[in-house]
mmCIF file of C-alpha atoms in Angstrom:
data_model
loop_
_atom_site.group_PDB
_atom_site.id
_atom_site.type_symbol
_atom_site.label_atom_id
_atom_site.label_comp_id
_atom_site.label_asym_id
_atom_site.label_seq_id
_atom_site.Cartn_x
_atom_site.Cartn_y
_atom_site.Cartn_z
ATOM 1 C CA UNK A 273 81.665 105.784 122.112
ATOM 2 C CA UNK A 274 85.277 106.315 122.007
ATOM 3 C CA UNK A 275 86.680 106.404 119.096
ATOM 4 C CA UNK A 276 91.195 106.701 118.694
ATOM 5 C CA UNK A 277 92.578 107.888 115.386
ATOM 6 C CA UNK A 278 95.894 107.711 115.012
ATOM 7 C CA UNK A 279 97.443 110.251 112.502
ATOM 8 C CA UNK A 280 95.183 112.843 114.103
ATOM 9 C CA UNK A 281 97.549 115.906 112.664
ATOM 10 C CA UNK A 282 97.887 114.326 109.454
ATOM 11 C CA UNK A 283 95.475 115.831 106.420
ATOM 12 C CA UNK A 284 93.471 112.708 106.790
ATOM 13 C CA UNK A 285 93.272 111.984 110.078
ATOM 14 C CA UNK A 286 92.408 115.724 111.247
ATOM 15 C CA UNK A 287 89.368 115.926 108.676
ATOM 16 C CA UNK A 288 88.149 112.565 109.822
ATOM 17 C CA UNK A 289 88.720 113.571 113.382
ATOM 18 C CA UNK A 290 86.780 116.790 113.306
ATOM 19 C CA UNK A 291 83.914 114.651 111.464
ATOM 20 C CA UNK A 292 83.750 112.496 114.335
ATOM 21 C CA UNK A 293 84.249 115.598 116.449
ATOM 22 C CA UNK A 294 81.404 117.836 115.122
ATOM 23 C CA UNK A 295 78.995 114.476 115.473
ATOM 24 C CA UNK A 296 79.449 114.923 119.290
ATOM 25 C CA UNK A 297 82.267 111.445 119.459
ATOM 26 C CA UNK A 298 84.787 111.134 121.556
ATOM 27 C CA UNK A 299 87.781 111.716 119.894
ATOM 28 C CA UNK A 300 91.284 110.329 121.128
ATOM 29 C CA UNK A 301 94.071 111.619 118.901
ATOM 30 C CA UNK A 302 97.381 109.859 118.406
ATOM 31 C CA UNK A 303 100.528 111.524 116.085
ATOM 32 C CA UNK A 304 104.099 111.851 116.812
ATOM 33 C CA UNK A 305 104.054 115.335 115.112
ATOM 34 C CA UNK A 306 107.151 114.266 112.866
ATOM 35 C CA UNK A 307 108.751 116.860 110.471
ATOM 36 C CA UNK A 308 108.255 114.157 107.174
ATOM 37 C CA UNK A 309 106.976 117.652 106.135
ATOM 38 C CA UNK A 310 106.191 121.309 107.582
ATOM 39 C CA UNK A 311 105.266 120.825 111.173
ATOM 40 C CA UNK A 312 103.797 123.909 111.485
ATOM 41 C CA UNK A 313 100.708 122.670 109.334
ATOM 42 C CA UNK A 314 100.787 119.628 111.771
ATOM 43 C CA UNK A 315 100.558 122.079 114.739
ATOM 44 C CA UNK A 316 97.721 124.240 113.220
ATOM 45 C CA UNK A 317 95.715 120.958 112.601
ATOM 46 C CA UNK A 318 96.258 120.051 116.078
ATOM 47 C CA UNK A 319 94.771 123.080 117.819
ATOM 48 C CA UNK A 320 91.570 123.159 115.213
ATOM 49 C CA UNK A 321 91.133 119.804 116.983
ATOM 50 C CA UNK A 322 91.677 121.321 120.533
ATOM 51 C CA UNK A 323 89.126 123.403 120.340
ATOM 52 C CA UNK A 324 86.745 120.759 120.437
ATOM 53 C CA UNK A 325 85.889 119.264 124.427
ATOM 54 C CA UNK A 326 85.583 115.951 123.244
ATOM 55 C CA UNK A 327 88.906 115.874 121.738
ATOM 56 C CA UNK A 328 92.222 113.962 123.598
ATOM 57 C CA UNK A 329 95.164 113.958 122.119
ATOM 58 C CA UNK A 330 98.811 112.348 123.352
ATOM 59 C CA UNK A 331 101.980 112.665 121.092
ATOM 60 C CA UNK A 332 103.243 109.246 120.730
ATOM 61 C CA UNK A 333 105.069 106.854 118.043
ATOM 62 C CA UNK A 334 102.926 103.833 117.156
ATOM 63 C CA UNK A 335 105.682 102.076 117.101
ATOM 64 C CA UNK A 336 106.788 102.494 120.606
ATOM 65 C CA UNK A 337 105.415 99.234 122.070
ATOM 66 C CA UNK A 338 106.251 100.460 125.773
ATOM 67 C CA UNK A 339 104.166 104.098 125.314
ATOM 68 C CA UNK A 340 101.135 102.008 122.400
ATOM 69 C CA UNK A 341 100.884 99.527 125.289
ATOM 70 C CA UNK A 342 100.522 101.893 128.380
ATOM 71 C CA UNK A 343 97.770 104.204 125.989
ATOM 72 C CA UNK A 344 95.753 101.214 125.842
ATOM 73 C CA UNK A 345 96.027 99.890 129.195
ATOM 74 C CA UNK A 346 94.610 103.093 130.292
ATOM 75 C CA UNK A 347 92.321 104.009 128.078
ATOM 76 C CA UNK A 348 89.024 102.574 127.004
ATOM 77 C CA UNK A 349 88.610 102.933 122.823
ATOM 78 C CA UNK A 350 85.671 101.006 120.983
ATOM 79 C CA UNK A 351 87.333 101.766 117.600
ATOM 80 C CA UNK A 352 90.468 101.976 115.939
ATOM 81 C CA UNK A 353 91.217 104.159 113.026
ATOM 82 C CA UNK A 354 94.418 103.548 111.951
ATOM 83 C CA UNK A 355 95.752 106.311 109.351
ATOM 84 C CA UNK A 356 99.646 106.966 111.081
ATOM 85 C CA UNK A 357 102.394 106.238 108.312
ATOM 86 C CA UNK A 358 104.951 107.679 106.560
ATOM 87 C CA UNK A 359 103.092 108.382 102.738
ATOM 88 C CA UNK A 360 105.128 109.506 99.972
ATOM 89 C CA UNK A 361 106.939 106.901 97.696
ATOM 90 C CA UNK A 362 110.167 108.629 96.908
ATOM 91 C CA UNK A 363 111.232 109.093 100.463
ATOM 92 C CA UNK A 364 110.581 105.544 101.069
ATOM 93 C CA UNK A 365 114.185 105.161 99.189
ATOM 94 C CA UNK A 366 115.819 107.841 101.294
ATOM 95 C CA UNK A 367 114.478 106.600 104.619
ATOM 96 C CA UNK A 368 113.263 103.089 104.507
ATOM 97 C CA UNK A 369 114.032 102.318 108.452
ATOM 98 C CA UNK A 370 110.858 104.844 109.414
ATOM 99 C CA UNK A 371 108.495 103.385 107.006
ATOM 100 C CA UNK A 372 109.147 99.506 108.208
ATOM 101 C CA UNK A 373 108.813 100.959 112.129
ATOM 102 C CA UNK A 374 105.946 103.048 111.448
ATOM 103 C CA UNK A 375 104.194 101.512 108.565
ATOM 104 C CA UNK A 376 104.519 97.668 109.808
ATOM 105 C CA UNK A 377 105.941 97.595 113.362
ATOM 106 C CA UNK A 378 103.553 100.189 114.176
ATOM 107 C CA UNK A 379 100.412 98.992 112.379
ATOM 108 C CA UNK A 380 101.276 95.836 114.088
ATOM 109 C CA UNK A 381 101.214 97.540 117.404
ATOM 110 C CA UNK A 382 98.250 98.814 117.057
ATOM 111 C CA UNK A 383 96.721 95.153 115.727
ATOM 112 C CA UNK A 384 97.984 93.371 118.835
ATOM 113 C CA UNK A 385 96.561 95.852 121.386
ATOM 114 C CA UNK A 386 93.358 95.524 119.541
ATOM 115 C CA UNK A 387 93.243 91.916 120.137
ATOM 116 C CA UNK A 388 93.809 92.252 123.801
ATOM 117 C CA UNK A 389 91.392 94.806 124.465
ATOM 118 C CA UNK A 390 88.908 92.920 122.745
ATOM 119 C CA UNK A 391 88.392 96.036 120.309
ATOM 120 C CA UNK A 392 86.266 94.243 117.144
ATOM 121 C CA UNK A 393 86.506 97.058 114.772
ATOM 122 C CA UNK A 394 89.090 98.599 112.830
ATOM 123 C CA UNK A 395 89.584 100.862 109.693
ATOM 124 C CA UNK A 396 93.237 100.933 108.217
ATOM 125 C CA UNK A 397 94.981 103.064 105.377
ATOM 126 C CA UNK A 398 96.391 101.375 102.759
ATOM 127 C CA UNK A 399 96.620 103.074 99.339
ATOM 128 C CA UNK A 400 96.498 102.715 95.436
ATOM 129 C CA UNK A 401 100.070 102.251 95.220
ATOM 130 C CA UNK A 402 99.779 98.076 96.251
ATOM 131 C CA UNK A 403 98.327 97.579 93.026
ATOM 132 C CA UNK A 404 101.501 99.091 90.761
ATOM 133 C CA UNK A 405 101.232 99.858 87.198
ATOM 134 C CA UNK A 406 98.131 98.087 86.658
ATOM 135 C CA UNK A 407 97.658 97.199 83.293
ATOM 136 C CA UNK A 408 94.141 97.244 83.671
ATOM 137 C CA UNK A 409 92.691 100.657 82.948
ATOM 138 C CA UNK A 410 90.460 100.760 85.989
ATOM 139 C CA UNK A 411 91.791 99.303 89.224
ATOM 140 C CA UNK A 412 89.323 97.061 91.540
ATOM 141 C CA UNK A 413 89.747 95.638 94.831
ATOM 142 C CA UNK A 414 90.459 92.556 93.726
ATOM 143 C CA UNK A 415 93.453 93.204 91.054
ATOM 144 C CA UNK A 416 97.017 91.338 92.087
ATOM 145 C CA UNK A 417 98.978 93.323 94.948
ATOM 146 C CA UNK A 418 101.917 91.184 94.790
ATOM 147 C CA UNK A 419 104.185 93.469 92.576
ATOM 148 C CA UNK A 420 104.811 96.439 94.003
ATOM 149 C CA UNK A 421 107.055 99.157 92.536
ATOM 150 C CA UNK A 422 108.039 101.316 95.695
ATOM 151 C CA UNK A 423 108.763 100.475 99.438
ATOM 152 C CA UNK A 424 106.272 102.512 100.956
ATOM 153 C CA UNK A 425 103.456 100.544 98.320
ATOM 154 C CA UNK A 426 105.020 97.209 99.946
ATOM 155 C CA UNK A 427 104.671 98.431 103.482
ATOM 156 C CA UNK A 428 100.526 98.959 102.606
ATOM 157 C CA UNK A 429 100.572 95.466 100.922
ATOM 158 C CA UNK A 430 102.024 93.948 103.723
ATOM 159 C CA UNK A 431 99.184 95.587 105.773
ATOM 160 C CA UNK A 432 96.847 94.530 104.603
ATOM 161 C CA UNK A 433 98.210 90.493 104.978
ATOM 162 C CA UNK A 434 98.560 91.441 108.606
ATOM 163 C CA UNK A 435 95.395 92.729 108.683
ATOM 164 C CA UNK A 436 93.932 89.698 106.881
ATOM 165 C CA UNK A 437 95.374 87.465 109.789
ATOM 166 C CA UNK A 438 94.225 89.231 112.356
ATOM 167 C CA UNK A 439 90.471 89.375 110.903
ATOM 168 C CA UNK A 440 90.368 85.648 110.526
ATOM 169 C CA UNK A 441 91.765 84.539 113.582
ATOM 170 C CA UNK A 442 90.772 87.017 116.469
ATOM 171 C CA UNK A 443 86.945 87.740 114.552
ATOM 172 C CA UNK A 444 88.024 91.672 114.361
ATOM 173 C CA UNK A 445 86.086 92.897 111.247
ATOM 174 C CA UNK A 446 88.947 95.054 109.686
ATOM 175 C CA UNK A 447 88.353 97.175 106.836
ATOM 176 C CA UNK A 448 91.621 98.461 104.611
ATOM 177 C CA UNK A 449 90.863 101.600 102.595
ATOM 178 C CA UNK A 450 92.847 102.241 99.695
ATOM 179 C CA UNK A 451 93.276 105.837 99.166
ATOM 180 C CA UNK A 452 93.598 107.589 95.490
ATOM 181 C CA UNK A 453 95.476 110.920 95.918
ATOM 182 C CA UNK A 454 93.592 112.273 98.275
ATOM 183 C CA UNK A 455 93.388 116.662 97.984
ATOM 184 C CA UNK A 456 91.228 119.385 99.961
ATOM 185 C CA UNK A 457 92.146 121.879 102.518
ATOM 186 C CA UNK A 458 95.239 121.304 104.678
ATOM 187 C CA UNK A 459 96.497 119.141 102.531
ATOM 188 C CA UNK A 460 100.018 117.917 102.391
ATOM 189 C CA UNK A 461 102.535 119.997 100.490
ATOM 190 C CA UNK A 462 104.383 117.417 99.294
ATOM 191 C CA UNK A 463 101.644 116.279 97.365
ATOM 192 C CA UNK A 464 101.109 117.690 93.477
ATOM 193 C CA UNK A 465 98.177 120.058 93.411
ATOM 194 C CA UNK A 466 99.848 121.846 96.170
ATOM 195 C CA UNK A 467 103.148 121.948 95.077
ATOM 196 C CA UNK A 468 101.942 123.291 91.729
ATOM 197 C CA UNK A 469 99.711 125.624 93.699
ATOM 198 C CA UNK A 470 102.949 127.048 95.567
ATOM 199 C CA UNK A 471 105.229 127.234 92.137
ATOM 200 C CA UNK A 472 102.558 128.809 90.186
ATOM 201 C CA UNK A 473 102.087 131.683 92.713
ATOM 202 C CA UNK A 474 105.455 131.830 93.480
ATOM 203 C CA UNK A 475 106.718 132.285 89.971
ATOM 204 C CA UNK A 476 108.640 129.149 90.341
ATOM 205 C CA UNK A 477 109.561 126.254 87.499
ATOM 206 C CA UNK A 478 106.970 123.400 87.444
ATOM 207 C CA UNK A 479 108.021 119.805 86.925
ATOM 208 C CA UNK A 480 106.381 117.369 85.109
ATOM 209 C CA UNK A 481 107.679 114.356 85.427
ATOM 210 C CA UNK A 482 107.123 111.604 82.538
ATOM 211 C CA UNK A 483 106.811 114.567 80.345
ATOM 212 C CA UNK A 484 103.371 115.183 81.715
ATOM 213 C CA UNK A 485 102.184 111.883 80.719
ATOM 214 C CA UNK A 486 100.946 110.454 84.041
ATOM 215 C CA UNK A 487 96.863 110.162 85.467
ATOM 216 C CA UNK A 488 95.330 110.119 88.887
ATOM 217 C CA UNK A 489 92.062 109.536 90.405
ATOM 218 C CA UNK A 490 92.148 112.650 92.468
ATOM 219 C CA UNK A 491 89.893 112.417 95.806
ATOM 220 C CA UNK A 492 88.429 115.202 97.213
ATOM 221 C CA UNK A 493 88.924 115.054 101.268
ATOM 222 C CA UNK A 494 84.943 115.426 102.014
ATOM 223 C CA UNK A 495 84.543 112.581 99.672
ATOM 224 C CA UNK A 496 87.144 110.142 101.511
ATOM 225 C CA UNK A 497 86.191 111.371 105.265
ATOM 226 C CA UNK A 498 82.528 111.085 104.342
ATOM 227 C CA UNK A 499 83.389 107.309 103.146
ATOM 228 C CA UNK A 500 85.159 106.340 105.896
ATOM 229 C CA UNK A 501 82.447 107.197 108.602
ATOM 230 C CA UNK A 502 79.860 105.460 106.809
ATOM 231 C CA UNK A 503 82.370 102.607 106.798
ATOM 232 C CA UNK A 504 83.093 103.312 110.119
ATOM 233 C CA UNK A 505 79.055 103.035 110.757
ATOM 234 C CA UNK A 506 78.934 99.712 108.383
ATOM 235 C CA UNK A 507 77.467 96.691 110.362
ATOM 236 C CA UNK A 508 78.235 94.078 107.779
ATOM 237 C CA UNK A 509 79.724 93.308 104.662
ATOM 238 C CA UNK A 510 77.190 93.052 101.559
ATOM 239 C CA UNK A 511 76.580 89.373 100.953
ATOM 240 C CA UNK A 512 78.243 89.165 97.307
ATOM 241 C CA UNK A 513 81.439 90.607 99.355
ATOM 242 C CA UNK A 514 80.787 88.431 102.748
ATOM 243 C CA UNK A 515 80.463 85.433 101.141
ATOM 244 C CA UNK A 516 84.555 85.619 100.305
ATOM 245 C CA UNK A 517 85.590 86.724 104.030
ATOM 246 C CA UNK A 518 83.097 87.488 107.022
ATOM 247 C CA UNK A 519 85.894 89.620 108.511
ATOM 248 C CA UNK A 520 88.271 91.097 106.356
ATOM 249 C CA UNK A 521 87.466 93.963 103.402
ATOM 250 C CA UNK A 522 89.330 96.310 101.441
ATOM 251 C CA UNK A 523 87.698 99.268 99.760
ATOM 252 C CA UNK A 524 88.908 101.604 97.091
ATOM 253 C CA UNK A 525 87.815 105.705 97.987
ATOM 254 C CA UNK A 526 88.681 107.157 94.812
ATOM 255 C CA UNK A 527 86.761 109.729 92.553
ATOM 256 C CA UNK A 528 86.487 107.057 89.798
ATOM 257 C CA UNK A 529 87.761 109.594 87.321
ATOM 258 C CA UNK A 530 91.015 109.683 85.823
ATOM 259 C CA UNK A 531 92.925 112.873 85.271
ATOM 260 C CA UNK A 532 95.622 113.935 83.309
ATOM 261 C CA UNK A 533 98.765 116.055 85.420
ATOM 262 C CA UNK A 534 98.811 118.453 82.555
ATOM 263 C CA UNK A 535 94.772 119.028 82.833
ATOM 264 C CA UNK A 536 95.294 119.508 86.327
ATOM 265 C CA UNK A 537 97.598 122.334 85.725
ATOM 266 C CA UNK A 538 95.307 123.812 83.411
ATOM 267 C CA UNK A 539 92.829 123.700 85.674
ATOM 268 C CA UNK A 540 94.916 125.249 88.661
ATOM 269 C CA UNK A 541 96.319 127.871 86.424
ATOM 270 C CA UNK A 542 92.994 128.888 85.656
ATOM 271 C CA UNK A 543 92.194 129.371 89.330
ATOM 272 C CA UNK A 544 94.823 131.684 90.077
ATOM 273 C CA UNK A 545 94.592 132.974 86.554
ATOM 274 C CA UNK A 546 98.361 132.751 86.527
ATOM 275 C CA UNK A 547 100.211 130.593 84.032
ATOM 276 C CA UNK A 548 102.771 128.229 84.919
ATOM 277 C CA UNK A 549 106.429 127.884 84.063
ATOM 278 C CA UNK A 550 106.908 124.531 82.950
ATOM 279 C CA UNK A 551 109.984 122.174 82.035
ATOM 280 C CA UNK A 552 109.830 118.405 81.184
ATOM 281 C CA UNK A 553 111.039 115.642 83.737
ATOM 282 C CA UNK A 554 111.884 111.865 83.090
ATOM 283 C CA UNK A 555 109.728 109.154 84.562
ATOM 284 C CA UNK A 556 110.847 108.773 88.094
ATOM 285 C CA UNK A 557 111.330 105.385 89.346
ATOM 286 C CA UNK A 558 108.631 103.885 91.853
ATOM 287 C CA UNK A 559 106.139 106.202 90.500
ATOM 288 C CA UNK A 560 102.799 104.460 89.414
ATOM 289 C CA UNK A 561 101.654 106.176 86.003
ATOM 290 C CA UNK A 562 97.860 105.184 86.206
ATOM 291 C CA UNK A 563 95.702 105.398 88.670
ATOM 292 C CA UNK A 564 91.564 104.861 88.728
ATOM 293 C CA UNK A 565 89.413 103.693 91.095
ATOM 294 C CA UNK A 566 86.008 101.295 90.449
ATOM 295 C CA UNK A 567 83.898 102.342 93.843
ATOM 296 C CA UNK A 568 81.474 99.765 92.579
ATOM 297 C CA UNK A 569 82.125 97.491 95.923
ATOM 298 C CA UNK A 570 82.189 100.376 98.185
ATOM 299 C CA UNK A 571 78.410 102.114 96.546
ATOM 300 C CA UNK A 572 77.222 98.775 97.031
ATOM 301 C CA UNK A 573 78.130 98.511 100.948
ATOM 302 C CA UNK A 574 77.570 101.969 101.854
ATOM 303 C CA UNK A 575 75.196 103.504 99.233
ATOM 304 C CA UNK A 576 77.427 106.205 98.582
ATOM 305 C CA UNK A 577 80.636 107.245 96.415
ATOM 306 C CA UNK A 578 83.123 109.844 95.933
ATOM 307 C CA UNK A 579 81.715 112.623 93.969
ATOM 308 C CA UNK A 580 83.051 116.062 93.636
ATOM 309 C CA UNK A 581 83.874 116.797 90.629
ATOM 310 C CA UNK A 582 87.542 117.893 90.078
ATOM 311 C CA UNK A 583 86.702 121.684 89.263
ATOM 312 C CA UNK A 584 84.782 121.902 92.374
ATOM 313 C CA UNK A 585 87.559 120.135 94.983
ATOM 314 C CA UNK A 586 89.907 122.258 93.437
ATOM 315 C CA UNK A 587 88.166 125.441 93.995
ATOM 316 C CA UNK A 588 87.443 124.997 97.067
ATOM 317 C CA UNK A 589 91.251 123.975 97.585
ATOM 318 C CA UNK A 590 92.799 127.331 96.092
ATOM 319 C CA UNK A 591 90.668 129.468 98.303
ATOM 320 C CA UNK A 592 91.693 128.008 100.858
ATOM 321 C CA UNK A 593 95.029 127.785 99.898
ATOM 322 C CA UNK A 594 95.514 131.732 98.766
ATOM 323 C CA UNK A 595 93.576 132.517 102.281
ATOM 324 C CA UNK A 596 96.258 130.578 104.220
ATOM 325 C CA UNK A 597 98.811 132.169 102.053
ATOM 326 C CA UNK A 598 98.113 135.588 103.058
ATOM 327 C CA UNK A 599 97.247 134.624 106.801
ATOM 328 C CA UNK A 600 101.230 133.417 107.099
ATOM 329 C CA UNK A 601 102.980 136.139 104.952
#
């Protein structure tokens, strides 16, 4: 079986892909290598993932139509993992023009080569951010999407409506998973726990926006990788969930806990039993201040849900992050 992944070099897409890889799959890797943030992490990713035999990889742009088009044509994949996008919801504002090419155009790509190889499976990122400030304290799969509060949230809304379409008219199954904050090893550094990480050991001032006053449902990385190959393994959709659409499904992977930003420093500071320099920031626009998943729909289609707790993830995060540390000093 051959399986592509696009967003191979990404923090996702390079733990899923070295799941697959370790489980003796064919692997074909697709990323563009982009410098959204330090491509040197990117790079270091990539030639984990080299190391394997069964691993392919080819540097493209999703969406390029000419080079998506000519990968296909020559290449035979059973499934699609889509995870390539540009994340992050304040650089949506400063760059919108990549997220609609990548995000939509590209995704789109992606969907219409699908079709014409006759490739019936596919797992797509979306993210937590469709559903906005959800006033309800726990968010579930079926919430309202329609009011997003950031560009880059509006790009994963609008994938999954693509994705919808496709699913019902070609008989792909396509499966959306909404990610909440994913963290572990490699992570991205534009992402909280390790941009506290790298302020607290660098002696640097720590920002906490909203006055400290927001909450995530922090995911550790084995806990989303492990749910997306057993979604990736799924033959069909539990009844109580088929009954609304044969073909199309979104799932939330989140921990199902929600913490507080100022417990997570706590926590961190702990780890590297250094304490933090902290000022107070304003609410920034586009940021969503809740965030909690209900995993009830995805336990009851593949038996299993996140669950490492947030002391564990993180300790296995700082060790790897002071390791890496002192490896590139």
């Amino acid at each position: 079986m051959n399986i592509l992944i696009t967003g191979s070099c990404g923090f996702i897409g390079f733990h899923l892909a070295s799941l697959f890889l370790k489980k003796k799959i064919v692997v074909y890797g697709i990323d563009t290598l982009n410098n959204y943030y330090d491509v040197n992490l990117k790079k270091e990713r990539l030639s984990l993932l080299k190391k394997f035999k069964n691993f392919h990889f080819k540097k493209i742009d999703i969406s390029n139509r000419k080079k998506i088009d000519s990968f296909f044509s020559k290449t035979k994949i059973d499934t699609v993992i889509n995870l390539a996008a540009y994340a992050g919801v304040q650089y949506s504002k400063i760059k919108p023009d990549i997220y609609f090419s990548t995000n939509e155009i590209g995704f789109y790509n992606i969907l219409e080569n699908s079709r014409k190889k006759n490739i019936k499976k596919i797992i797509f990122a979306s993210s937590s951010s469709v559903v906005g400030n959800n006033k309800e304290l726990v968010s579930n799969e079926n919430d309202k999407t329609d009011e997003p509060i950031s560009l880059y949230a509006a790009t994963k809304k609008n994938n999954e409506i693509l994705a919808h379409y496709y699913a019902c008219n070609y008989k792909m199954t396509i499966i959306g998973a909404r990610f909440f904050t994913a963290y572990g090893e490699y992570g991205r550094p534009d992402l909280s726990i390790y941009k506290f990480s790298s302020q607290i050991l660098n002696n640097k001032k720590l920002t906490l926006n909203n006055h400290g006053n927001h909450f995530r449902d922090f995911t550790f990385i084995e806990d989303v990788t492990k749910s997306l190959f057993k979604l990736f393994k799924l033959k069909k959709f539990n009844k109580f969930d088929q009954n609304k659409n044969k073909y199309f499904q979104v799932f939330n992977i989140g921990g199902g806990k929600q913490i507080k930003i100022t417990v997570l420093v706590n926590l961190l500071e702990k780890l590297f039993n250094k304490k933090a320099s902290k000022i107070n920031g304003p609410l920034i626009k586009g940021d969503v201040v809740n965030s909690k998943a209900s995993t009830t729909k995805l336990y009851r289609n593949i038996k299993y849900k996140p669950n490492t707790r947030i002391e564990d993830g993180l300790k296995k995060f700082a060790k790897w992050f002071i390791d890496h540390k002192n490896l590139n000093n």
